mmCIF file of C-alpha atoms and ligand atoms in Angstrom:
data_model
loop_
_atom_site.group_PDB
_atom_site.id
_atom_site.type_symbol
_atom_site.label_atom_id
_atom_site.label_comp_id
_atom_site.label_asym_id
_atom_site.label_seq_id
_atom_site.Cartn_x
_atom_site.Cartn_y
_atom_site.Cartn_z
ATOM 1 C CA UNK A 29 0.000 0.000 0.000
ATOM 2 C CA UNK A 30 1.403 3.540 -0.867
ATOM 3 C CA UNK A 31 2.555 5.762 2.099
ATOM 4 C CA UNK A 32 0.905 9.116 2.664
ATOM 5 C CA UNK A 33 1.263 11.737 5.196
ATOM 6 C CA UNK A 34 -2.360 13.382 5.503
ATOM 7 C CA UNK A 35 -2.985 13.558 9.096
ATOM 8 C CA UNK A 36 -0.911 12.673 12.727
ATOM 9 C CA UNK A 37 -3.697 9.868 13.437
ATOM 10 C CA UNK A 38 -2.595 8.158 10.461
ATOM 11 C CA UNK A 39 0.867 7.318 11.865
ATOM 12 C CA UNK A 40 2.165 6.164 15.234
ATOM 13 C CA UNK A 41 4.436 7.920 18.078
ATOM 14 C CA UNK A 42 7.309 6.008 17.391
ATOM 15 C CA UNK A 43 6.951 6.273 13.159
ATOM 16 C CA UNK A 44 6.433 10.460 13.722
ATOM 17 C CA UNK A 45 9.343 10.558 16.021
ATOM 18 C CA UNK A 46 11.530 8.413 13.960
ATOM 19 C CA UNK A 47 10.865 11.478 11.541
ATOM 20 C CA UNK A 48 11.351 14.289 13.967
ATOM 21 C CA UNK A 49 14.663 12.657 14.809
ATOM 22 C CA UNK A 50 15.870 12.183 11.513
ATOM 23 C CA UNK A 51 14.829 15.849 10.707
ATOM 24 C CA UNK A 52 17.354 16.875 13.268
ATOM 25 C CA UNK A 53 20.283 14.471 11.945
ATOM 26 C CA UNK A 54 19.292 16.088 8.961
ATOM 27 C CA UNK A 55 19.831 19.382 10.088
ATOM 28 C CA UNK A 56 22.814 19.004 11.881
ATOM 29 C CA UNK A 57 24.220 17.528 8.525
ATOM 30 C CA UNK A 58 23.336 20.272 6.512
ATOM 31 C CA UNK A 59 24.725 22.729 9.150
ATOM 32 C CA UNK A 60 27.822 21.333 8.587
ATOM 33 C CA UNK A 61 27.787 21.281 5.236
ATOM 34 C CA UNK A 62 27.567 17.866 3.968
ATOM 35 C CA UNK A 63 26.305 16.935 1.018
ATOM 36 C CA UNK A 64 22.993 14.450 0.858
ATOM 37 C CA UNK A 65 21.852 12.994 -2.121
ATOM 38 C CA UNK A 66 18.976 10.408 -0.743
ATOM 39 C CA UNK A 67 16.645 11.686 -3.560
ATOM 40 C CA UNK A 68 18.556 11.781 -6.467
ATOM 41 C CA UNK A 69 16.508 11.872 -9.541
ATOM 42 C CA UNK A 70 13.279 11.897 -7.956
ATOM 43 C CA UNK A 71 10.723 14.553 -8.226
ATOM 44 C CA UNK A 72 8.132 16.284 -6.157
ATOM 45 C CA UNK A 73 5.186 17.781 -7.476
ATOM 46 C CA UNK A 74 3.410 20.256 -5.754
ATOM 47 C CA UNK A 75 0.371 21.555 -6.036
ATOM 48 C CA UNK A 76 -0.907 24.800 -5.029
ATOM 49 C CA UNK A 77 -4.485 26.401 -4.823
ATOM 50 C CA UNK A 78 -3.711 28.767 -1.855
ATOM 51 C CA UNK A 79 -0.635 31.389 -0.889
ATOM 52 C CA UNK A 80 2.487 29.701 0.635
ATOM 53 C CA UNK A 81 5.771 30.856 1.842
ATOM 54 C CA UNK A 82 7.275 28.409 4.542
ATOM 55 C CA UNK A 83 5.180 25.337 2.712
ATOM 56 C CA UNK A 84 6.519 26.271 -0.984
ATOM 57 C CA UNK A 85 10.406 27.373 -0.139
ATOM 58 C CA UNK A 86 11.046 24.730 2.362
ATOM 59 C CA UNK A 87 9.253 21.888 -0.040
ATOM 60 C CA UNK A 88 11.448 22.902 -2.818
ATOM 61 C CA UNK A 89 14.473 24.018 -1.297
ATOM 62 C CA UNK A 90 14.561 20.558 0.592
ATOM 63 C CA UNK A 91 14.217 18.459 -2.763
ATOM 64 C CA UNK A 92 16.918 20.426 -3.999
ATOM 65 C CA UNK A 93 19.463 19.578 -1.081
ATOM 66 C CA UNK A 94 18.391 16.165 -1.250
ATOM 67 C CA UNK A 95 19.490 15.957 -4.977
ATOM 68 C CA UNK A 96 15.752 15.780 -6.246
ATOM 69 C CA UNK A 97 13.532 18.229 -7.762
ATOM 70 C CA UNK A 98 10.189 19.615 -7.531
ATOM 71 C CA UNK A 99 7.527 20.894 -9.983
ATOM 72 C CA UNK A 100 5.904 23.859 -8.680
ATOM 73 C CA UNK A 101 1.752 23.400 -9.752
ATOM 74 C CA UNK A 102 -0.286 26.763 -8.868
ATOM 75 C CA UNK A 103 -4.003 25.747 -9.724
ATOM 76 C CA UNK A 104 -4.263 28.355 -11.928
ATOM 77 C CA UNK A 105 -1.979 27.124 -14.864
ATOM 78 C CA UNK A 106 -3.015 23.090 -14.460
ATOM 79 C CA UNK A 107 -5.983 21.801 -15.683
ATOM 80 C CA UNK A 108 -6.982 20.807 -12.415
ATOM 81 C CA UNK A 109 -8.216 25.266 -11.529
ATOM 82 C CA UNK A 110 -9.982 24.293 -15.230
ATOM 83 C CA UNK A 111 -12.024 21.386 -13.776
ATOM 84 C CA UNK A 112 -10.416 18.545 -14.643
ATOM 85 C CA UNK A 113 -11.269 15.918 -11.666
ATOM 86 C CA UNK A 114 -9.115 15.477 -8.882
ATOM 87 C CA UNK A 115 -9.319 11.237 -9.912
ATOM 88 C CA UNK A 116 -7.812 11.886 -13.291
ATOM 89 C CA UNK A 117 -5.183 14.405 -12.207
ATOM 90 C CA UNK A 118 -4.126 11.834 -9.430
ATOM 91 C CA UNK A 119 -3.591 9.307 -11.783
ATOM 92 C CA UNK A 120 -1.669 11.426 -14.266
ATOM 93 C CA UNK A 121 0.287 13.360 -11.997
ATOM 94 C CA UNK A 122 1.491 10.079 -10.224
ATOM 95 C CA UNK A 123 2.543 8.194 -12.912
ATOM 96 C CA UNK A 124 5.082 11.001 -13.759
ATOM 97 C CA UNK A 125 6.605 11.856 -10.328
ATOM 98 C CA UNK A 126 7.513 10.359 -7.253
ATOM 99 C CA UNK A 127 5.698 12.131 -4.529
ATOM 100 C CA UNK A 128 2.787 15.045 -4.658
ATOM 101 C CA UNK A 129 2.301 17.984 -1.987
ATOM 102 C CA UNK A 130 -1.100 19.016 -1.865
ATOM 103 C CA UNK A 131 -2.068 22.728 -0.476
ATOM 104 C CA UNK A 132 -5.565 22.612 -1.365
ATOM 105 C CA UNK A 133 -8.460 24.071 0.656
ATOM 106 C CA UNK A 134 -10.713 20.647 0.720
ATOM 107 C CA UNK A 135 -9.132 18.066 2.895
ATOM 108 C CA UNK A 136 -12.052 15.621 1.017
ATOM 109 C CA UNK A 137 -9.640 16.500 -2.168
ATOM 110 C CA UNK A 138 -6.554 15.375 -0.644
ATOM 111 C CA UNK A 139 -8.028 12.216 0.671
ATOM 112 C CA UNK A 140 -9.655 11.582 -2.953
ATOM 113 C CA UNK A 141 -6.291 11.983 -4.687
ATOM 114 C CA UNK A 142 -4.521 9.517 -2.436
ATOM 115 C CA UNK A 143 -6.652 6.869 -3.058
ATOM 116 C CA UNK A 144 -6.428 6.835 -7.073
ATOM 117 C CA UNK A 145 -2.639 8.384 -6.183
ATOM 118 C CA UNK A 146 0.131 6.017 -7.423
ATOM 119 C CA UNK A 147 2.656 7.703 -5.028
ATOM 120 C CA UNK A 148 2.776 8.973 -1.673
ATOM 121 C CA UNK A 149 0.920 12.336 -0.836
ATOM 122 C CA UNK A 150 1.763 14.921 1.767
ATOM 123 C CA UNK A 151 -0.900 17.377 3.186
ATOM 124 C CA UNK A 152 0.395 20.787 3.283
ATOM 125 C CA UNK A 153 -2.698 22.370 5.026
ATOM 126 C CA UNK A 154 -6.551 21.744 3.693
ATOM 127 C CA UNK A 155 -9.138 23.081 5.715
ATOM 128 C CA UNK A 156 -9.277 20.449 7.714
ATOM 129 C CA UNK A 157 -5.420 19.800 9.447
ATOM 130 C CA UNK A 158 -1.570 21.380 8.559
ATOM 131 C CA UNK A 159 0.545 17.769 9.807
ATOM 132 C CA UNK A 160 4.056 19.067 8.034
ATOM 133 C CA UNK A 161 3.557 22.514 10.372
ATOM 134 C CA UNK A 162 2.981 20.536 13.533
ATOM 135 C CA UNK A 163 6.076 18.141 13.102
ATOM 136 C CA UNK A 164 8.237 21.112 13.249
ATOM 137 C CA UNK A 165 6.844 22.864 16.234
ATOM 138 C CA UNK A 166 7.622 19.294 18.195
ATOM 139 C CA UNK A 167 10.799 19.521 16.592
ATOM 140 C CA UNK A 168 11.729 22.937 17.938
ATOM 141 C CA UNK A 169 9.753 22.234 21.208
ATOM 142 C CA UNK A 170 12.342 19.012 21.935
ATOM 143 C CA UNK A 171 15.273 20.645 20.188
ATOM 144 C CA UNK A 172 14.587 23.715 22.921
ATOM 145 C CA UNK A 173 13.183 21.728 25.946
ATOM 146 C CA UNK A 174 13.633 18.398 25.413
ATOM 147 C CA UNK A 175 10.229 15.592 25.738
ATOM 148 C CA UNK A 176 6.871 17.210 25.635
ATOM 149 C CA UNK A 177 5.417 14.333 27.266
ATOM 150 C CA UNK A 178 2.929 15.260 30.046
ATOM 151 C CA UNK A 179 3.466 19.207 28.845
ATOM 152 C CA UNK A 180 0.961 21.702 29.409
ATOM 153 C CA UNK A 181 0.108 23.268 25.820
ATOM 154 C CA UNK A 182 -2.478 26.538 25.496
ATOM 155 C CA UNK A 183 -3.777 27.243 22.057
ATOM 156 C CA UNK A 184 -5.675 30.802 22.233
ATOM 157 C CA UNK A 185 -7.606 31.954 19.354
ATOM 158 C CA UNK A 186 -8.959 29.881 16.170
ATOM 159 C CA UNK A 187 -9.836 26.586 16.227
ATOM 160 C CA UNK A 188 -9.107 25.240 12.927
ATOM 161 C CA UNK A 189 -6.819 23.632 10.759
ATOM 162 C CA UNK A 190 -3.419 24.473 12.373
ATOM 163 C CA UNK A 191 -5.366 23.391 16.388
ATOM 164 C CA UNK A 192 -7.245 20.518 14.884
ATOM 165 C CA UNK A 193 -3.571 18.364 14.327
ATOM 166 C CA UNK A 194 -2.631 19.988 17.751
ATOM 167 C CA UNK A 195 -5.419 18.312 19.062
ATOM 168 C CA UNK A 196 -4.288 14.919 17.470
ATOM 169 C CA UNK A 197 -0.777 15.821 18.628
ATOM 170 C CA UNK A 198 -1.741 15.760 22.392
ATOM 171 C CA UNK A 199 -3.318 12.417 21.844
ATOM 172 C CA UNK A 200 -0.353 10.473 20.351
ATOM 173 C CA UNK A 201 2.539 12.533 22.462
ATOM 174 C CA UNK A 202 0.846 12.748 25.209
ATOM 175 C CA UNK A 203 0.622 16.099 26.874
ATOM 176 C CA UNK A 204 -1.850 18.381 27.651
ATOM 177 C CA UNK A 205 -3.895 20.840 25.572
ATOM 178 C CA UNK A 206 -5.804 23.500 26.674
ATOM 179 C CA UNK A 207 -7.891 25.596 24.217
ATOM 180 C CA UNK A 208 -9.444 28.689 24.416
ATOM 181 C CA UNK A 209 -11.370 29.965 21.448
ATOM 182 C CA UNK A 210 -14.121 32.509 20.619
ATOM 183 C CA UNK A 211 -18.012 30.659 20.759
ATOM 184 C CA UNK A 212 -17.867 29.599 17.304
ATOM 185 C CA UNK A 213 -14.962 29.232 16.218
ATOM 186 C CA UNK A 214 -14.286 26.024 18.627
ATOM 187 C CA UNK A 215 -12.616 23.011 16.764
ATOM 188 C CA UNK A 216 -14.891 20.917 14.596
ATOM 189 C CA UNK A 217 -17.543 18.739 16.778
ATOM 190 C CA UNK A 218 -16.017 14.978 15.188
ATOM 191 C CA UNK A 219 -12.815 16.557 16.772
ATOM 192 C CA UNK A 220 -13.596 17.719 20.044
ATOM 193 C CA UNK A 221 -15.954 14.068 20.273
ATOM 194 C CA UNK A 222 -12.656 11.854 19.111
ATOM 195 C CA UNK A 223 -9.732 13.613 21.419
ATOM 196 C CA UNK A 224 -11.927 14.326 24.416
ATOM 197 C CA UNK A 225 -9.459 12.811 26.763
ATOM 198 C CA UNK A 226 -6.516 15.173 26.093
ATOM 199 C CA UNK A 227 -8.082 18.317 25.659
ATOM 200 C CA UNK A 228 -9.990 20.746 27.648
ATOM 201 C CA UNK A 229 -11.595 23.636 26.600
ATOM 202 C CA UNK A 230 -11.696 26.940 28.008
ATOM 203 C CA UNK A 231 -13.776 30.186 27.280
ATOM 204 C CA UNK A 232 -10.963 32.231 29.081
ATOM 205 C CA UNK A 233 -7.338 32.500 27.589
ATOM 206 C CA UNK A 234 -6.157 33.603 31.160
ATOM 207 C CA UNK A 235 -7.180 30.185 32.506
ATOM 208 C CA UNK A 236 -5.911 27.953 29.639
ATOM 209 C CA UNK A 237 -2.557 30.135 29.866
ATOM 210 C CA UNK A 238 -2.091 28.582 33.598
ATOM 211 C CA UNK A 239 1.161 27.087 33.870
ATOM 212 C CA UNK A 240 1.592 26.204 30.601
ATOM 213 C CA UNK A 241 4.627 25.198 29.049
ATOM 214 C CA UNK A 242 4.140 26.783 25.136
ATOM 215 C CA UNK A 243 1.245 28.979 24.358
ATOM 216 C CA UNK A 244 -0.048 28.620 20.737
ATOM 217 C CA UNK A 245 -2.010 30.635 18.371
ATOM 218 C CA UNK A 246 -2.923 31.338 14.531
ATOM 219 C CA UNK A 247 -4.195 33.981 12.651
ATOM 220 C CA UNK A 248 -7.901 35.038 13.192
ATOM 221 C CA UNK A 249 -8.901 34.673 9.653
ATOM 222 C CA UNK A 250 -7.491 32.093 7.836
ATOM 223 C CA UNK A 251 -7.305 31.880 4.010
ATOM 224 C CA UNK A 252 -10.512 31.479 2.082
ATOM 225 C CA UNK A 253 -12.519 33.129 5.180
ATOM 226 C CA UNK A 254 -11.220 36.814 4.089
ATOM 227 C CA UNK A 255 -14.655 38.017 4.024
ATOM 228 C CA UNK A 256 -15.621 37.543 7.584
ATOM 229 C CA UNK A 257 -12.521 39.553 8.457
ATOM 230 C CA UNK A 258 -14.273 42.248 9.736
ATOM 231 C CA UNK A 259 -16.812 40.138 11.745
ATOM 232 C CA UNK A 260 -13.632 37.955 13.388
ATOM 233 C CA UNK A 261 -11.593 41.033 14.480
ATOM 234 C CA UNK A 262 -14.765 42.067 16.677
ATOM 235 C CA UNK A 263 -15.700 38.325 17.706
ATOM 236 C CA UNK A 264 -11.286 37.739 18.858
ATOM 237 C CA UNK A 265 -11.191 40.723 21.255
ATOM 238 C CA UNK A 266 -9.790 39.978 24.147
ATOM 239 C CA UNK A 267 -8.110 36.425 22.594
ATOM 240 C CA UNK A 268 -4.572 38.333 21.310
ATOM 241 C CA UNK A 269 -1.597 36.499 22.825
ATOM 242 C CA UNK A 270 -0.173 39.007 24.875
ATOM 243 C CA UNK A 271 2.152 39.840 27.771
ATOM 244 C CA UNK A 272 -0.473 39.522 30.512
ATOM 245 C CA UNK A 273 -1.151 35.689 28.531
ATOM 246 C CA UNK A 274 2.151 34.938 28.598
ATOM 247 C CA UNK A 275 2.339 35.639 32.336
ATOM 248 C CA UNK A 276 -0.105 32.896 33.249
ATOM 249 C CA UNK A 277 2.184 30.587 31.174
ATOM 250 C CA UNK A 278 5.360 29.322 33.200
ATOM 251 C CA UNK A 279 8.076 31.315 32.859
ATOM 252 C CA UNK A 280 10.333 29.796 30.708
ATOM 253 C CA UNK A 281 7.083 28.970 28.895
ATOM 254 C CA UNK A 282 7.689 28.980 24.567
ATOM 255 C CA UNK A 283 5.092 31.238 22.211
ATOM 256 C CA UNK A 284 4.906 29.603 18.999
ATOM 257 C CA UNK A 285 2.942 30.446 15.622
ATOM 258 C CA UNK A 286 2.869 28.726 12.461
ATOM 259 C CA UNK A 287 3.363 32.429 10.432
ATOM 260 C CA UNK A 288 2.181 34.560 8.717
ATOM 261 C CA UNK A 289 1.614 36.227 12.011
ATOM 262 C CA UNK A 290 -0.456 39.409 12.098
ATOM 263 C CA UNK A 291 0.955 41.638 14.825
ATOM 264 C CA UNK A 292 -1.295 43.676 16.835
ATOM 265 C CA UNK A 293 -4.288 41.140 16.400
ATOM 266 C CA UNK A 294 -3.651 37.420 17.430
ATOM 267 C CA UNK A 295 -0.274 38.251 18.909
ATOM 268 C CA UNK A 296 1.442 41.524 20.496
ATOM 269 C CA UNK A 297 4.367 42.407 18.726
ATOM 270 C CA UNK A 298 6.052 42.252 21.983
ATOM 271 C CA UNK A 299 5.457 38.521 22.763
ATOM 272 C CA UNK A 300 6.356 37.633 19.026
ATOM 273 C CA UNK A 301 9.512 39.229 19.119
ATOM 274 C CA UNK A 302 10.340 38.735 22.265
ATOM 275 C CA UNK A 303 12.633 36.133 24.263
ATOM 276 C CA UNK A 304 10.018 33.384 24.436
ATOM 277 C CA UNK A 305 9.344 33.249 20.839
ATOM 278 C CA UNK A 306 9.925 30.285 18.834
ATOM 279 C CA UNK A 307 8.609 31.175 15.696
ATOM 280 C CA UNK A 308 12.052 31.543 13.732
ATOM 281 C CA UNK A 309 13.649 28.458 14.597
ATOM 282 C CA UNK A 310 9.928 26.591 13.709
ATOM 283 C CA UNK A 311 10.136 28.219 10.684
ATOM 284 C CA UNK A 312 13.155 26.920 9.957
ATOM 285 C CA UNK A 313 12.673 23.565 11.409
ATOM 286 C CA UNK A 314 10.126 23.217 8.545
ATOM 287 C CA UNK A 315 13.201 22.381 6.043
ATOM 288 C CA UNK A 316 14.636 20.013 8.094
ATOM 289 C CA UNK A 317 11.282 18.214 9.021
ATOM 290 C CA UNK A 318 9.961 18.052 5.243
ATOM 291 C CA UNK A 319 13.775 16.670 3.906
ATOM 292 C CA UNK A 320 12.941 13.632 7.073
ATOM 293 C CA UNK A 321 9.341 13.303 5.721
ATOM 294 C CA UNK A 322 10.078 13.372 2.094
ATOM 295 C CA UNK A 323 13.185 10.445 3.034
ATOM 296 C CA UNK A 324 10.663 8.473 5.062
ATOM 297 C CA UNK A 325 8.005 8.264 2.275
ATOM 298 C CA UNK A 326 10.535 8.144 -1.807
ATOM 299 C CA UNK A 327 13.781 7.585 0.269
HETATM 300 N N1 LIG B 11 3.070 28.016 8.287
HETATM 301 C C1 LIG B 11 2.883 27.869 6.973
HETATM 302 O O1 LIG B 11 2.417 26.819 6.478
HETATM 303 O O2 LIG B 11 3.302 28.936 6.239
HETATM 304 P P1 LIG B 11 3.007 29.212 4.699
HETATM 305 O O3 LIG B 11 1.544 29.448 4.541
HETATM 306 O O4 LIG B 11 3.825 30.414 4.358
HETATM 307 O O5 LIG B 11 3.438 27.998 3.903
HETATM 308 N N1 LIG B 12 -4.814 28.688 9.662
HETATM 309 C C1 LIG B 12 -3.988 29.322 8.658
HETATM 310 C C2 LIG B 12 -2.640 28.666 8.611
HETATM 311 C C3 LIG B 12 -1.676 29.258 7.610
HETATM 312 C C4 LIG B 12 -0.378 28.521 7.548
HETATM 313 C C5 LIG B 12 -4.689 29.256 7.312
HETATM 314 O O1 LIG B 12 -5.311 28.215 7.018
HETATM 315 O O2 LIG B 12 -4.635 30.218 6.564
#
């Protein structure tokens, strides 16, 4: 059966750390300028219906390093933005290459390409999850602090794609999540029903804040929900990740953020920029992690 990487509950602890751990051999071999050439001749495509920085540059920066390349596919010049269906293009598009990222805003899509996909498939955010973004915040988390085992972790603010693999996170590494969102903007019900037994929810940042060991957050409007903009910067008040939040955290406690970040709304510019940030070295961390991921799955 062909390998994919669409969501955390799809793998075990051990497999995801195996990957996290090769992601920092990896990165102390490229630090030291080695050369690694585990993917020679293979190709990644990768296709795009939604803005990327992080995703795009680390994807194909990584395939380069690793001696492969990658094809990058913005849904507006494939056939696929024309209406060609997602079946067809799987089949096509996998009998050419040897692995295909998928940024694409319905997770349904993803899981319909894997199945008439030829060759693994990575999930690079759908509406639904963003796995490739979480691996790297446990990366940076254990790089910094070592096991995050029986952590406390708040995530303030929306509860969507990037808190929804959080919430599968806490599950399979065991620590703690506490979640504080807006009313209506909690997680999905089919996730708060299935990981019930790691996560609490909280309508108060302050309290979920409480001792905790990283505090999380994400923008307030995510991409495709531009037009409630106006309506989420009035319904967030009171949920930006600030000072007085980080206070309630411990105090060696880590802020974290996938990026883009929007200072001033979810997060303080102070907090962001400040000691306990971890965004840069996540950001980074997403190279390293997608060179392990890509090995594990066309190594
Ligand atoms: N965090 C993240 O996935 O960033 P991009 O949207 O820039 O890829
Ligand atoms: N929740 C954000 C994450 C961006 C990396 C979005 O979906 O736009």
């Amino acid at each position: 059966m062909t390998k994919h990487f669409i969501d955390f509950d799809d793998y075990s602890h051990e497999a995801l750390q195996r990957i996290i751990d090769s992601a920092m051999t990896l990165k102390a071999e490229h630090k030291s300028g080695a050369f690694n050439n585990s993917l020679e001749n293979k190709t990644l495509a990768m296709i795009f219906d939604k803005s990327s920085t992080r995703t795009r540059v680390s994807f194909e920066a990584g395939m380069t390093q690793l001696g492969g390349h990658s094809l990058f596919l913005s849904e507006r010049d494939i056939q696929l933005g024309r209406g060609e269906p997602v079946i067809d293009s799987a089949i096509v598009i996998s009998s050419m290459v040897d692995a295909v990222m998928l940024r694409v805003s319905s997770h349904e899509d993803i899981i319909e390409f894997s199945k008439h996909s030829s060759k693994p498939i990575i999930n690079a955010l759908s509406n639904q999850s963003h796995p490739c973004q979480i691996l790297a915040d446990l990366m940076t988390y254990q790089e910094q602090r070592g096991s995050i085992k029986g952590k406390r972790i708040a995530w303030i603010g929306d509860g969507g794609n990037v808190c929804q693999t959080y919430m599968q996170a806490a599950k399979i590494f065991g620590f703690e999540l506490n979640i504080a969102t807006p009313k209506g903007y909690q997680p999905s019900q089919p996730f708060i029903d299935n990981y019930r037994t790691s996560v609490s929810h909280f309508s108060d940042p302050m309290d979920a804040c409480d001792g905790a060991d990283i505090v999380v957050t994400d923008v307030w409007t995510s991409m495709g929900k531009e037009s409630e903009k106006k309506q989420r910067l009035n319904d967030f008040k009171g949920y930006q990740v600030d000072q007085k939040m980080m206070s309630a955290a411990k105090s060696d406690a880590l802020f974290m953020h996938c990026l883009p970040a929007h200072r001033g709304e979810e997060v303080s510019a102070e907090v962001i920029d400040g000691k306990q940030g971890a965004v840069w070295a996540a950001a980074e961390n997403r190279l390293h992690a997608q060179k392990a991921l890509l090995i594990h799955l066309i190594g």
